[in-house]
Coordinates of C-alpha atoms in Angstrom, one line a residue:
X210 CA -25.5 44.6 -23.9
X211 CA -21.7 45.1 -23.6
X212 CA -21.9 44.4 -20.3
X213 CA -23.2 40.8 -20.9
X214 CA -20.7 40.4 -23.3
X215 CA -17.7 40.9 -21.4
X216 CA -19.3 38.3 -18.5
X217 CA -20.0 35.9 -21.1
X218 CA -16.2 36.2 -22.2
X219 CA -14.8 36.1 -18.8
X220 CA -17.0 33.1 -18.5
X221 CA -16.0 31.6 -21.7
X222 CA -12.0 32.3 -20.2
X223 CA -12.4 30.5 -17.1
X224 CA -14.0 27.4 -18.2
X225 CA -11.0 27.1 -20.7
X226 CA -8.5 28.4 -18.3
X227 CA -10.4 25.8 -15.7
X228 CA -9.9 23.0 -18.5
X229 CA -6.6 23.9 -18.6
X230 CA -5.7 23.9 -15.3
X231 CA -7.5 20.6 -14.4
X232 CA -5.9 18.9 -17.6
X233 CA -2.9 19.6 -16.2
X234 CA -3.5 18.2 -12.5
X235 CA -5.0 15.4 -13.7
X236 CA -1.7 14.5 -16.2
X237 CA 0.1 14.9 -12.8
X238 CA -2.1 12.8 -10.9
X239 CA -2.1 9.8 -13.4
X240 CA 1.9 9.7 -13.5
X241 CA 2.4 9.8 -9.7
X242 CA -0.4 7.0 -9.4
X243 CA 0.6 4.9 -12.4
X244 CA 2.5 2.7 -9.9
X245 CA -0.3 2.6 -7.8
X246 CA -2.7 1.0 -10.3
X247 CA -1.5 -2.5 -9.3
X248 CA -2.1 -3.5 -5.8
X249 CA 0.8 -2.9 -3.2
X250 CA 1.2 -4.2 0.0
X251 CA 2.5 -3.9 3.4
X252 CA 2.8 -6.6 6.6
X253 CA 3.6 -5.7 10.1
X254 CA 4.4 -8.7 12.4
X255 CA 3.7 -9.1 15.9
X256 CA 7.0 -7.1 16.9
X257 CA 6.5 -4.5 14.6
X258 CA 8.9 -5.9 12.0
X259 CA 7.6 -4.3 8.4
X260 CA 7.6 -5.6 4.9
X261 CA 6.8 -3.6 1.8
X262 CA 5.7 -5.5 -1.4
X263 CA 6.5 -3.2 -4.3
X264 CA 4.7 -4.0 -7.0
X265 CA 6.2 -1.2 -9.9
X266 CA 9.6 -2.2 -9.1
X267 CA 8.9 -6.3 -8.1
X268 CA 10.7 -6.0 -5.0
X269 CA 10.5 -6.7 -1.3
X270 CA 11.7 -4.6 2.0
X271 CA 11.9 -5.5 5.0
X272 CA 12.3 -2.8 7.8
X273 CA 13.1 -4.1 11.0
X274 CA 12.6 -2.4 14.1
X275 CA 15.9 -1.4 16.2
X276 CA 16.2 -1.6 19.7
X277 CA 15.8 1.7 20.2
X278 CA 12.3 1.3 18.7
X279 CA 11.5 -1.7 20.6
X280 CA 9.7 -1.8 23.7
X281 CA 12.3 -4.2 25.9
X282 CA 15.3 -2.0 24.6
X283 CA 16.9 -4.9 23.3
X284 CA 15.0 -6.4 20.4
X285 CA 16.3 -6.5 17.3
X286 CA 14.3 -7.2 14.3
X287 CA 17.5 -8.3 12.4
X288 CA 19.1 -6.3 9.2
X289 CA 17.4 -3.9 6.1
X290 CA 16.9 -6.4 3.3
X291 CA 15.5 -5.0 -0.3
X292 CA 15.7 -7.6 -3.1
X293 CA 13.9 -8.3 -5.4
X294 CA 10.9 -10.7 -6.1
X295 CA 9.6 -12.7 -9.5
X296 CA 5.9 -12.2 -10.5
X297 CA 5.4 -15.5 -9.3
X298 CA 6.6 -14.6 -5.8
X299 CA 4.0 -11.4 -6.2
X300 CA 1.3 -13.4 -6.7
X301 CA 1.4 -16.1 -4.3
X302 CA 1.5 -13.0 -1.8
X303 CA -1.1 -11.3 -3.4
X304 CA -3.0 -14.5 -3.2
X305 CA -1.9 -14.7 0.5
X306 CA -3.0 -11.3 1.2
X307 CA -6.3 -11.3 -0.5
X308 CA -7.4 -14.6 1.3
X309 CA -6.4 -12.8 5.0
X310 CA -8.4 -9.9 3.9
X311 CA -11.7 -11.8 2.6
X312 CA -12.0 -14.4 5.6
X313 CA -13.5 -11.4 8.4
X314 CA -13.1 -14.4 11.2
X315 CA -9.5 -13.6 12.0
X316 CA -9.4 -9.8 11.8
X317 CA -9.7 -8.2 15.1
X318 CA -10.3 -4.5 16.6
X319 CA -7.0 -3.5 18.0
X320 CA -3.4 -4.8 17.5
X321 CA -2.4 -7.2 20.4
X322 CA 1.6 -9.1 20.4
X323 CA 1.4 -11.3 17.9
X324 CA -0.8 -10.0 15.8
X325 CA 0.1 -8.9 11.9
X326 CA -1.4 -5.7 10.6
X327 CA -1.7 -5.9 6.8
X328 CA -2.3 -3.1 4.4
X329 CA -3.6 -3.3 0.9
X330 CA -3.3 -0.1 -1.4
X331 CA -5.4 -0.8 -4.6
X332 CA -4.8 2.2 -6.8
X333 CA -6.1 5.2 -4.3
X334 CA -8.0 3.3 -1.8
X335 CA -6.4 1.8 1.6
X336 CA -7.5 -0.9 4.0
X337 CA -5.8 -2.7 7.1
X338 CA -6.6 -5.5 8.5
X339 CA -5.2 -6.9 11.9
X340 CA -5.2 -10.6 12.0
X341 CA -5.5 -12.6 15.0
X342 CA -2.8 -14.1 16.1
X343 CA -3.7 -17.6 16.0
X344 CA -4.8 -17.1 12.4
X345 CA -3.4 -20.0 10.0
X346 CA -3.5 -17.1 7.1
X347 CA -1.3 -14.7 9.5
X348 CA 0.9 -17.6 9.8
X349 CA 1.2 -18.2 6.0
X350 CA 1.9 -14.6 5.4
X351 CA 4.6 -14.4 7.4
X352 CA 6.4 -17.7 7.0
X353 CA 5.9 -16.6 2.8
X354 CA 7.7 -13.2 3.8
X355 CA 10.4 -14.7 6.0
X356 CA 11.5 -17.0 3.3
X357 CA 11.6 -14.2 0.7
X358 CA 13.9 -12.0 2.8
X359 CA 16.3 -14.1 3.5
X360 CA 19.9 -13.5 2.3

């Protein structure tokens, strides 16, 4: 009898401890994916150039690449640029973005020059695209993005 006892406590003491624990983790896991709740994204053009869409702090980066990271050893995607963006600006990316992803015509397998590789991060879950090059959206994108980081 006192055997079943002390498994039924120790039982009793890891479910709570368990609760506990989880609790915990999951407190964690909701602040570090607050941000994440509202749909982020990210646009590589056709020489690798990269802009980040924050949306938690409304702004936009680009990141271009360096001649070092180029493939000639002499382009030059430009200058870092982080500014911010108005939730109007958001949205007509989004918008962008979301009409890319949706039309299936213009993605294609594998990255080619010229191509833009989007990526849209909706809370936890990922998916890239590549868009053809030809693609009116691609082209839409990136003239939105160009205008946006400009000085």
């Amino acid at each position: 009898m006192s055997k079943k006892i002390f498994i039924l406590i120790g039982l009793v003491l890891l479910v709570i401890f368990s609760i506990i624990f989880l609790r915990n983790k999951t407190d964690k896991w909701n602040k570090a994916t607050q941000t994440a709740e509202r749909n982020s994204y990210v646009y590589t053009d056709g020489n690798a150039n990269a802009y980040w869409i924050h949306p938690a702090s409304m702004t936009i980066e680009y990141d271009p690449i360096t001649p070092a990271e180029s493939s000639s050893g002499m382009y030059s995607g430009g200058a870092y640029v982080k500014k911010a963006i108005s939730r109007t600006q958001f949205d007509a990316l989004a918008i962008l973005f979301e009409r890319a992803a949706q039309n299936k015509t213009i993605h294609i397998q594998d990255p080619v020059k010229g191509s833009g590789v989007m990526t849209i991060t909706t809370g936890m879950e990922i998916k890239e695209f590549i868009l053809d090059q030809d693609a009116a959206e691609k082209v839409e994108i990136e003239k939105m993005l160009k205008e946006l980081v400009k000085k």
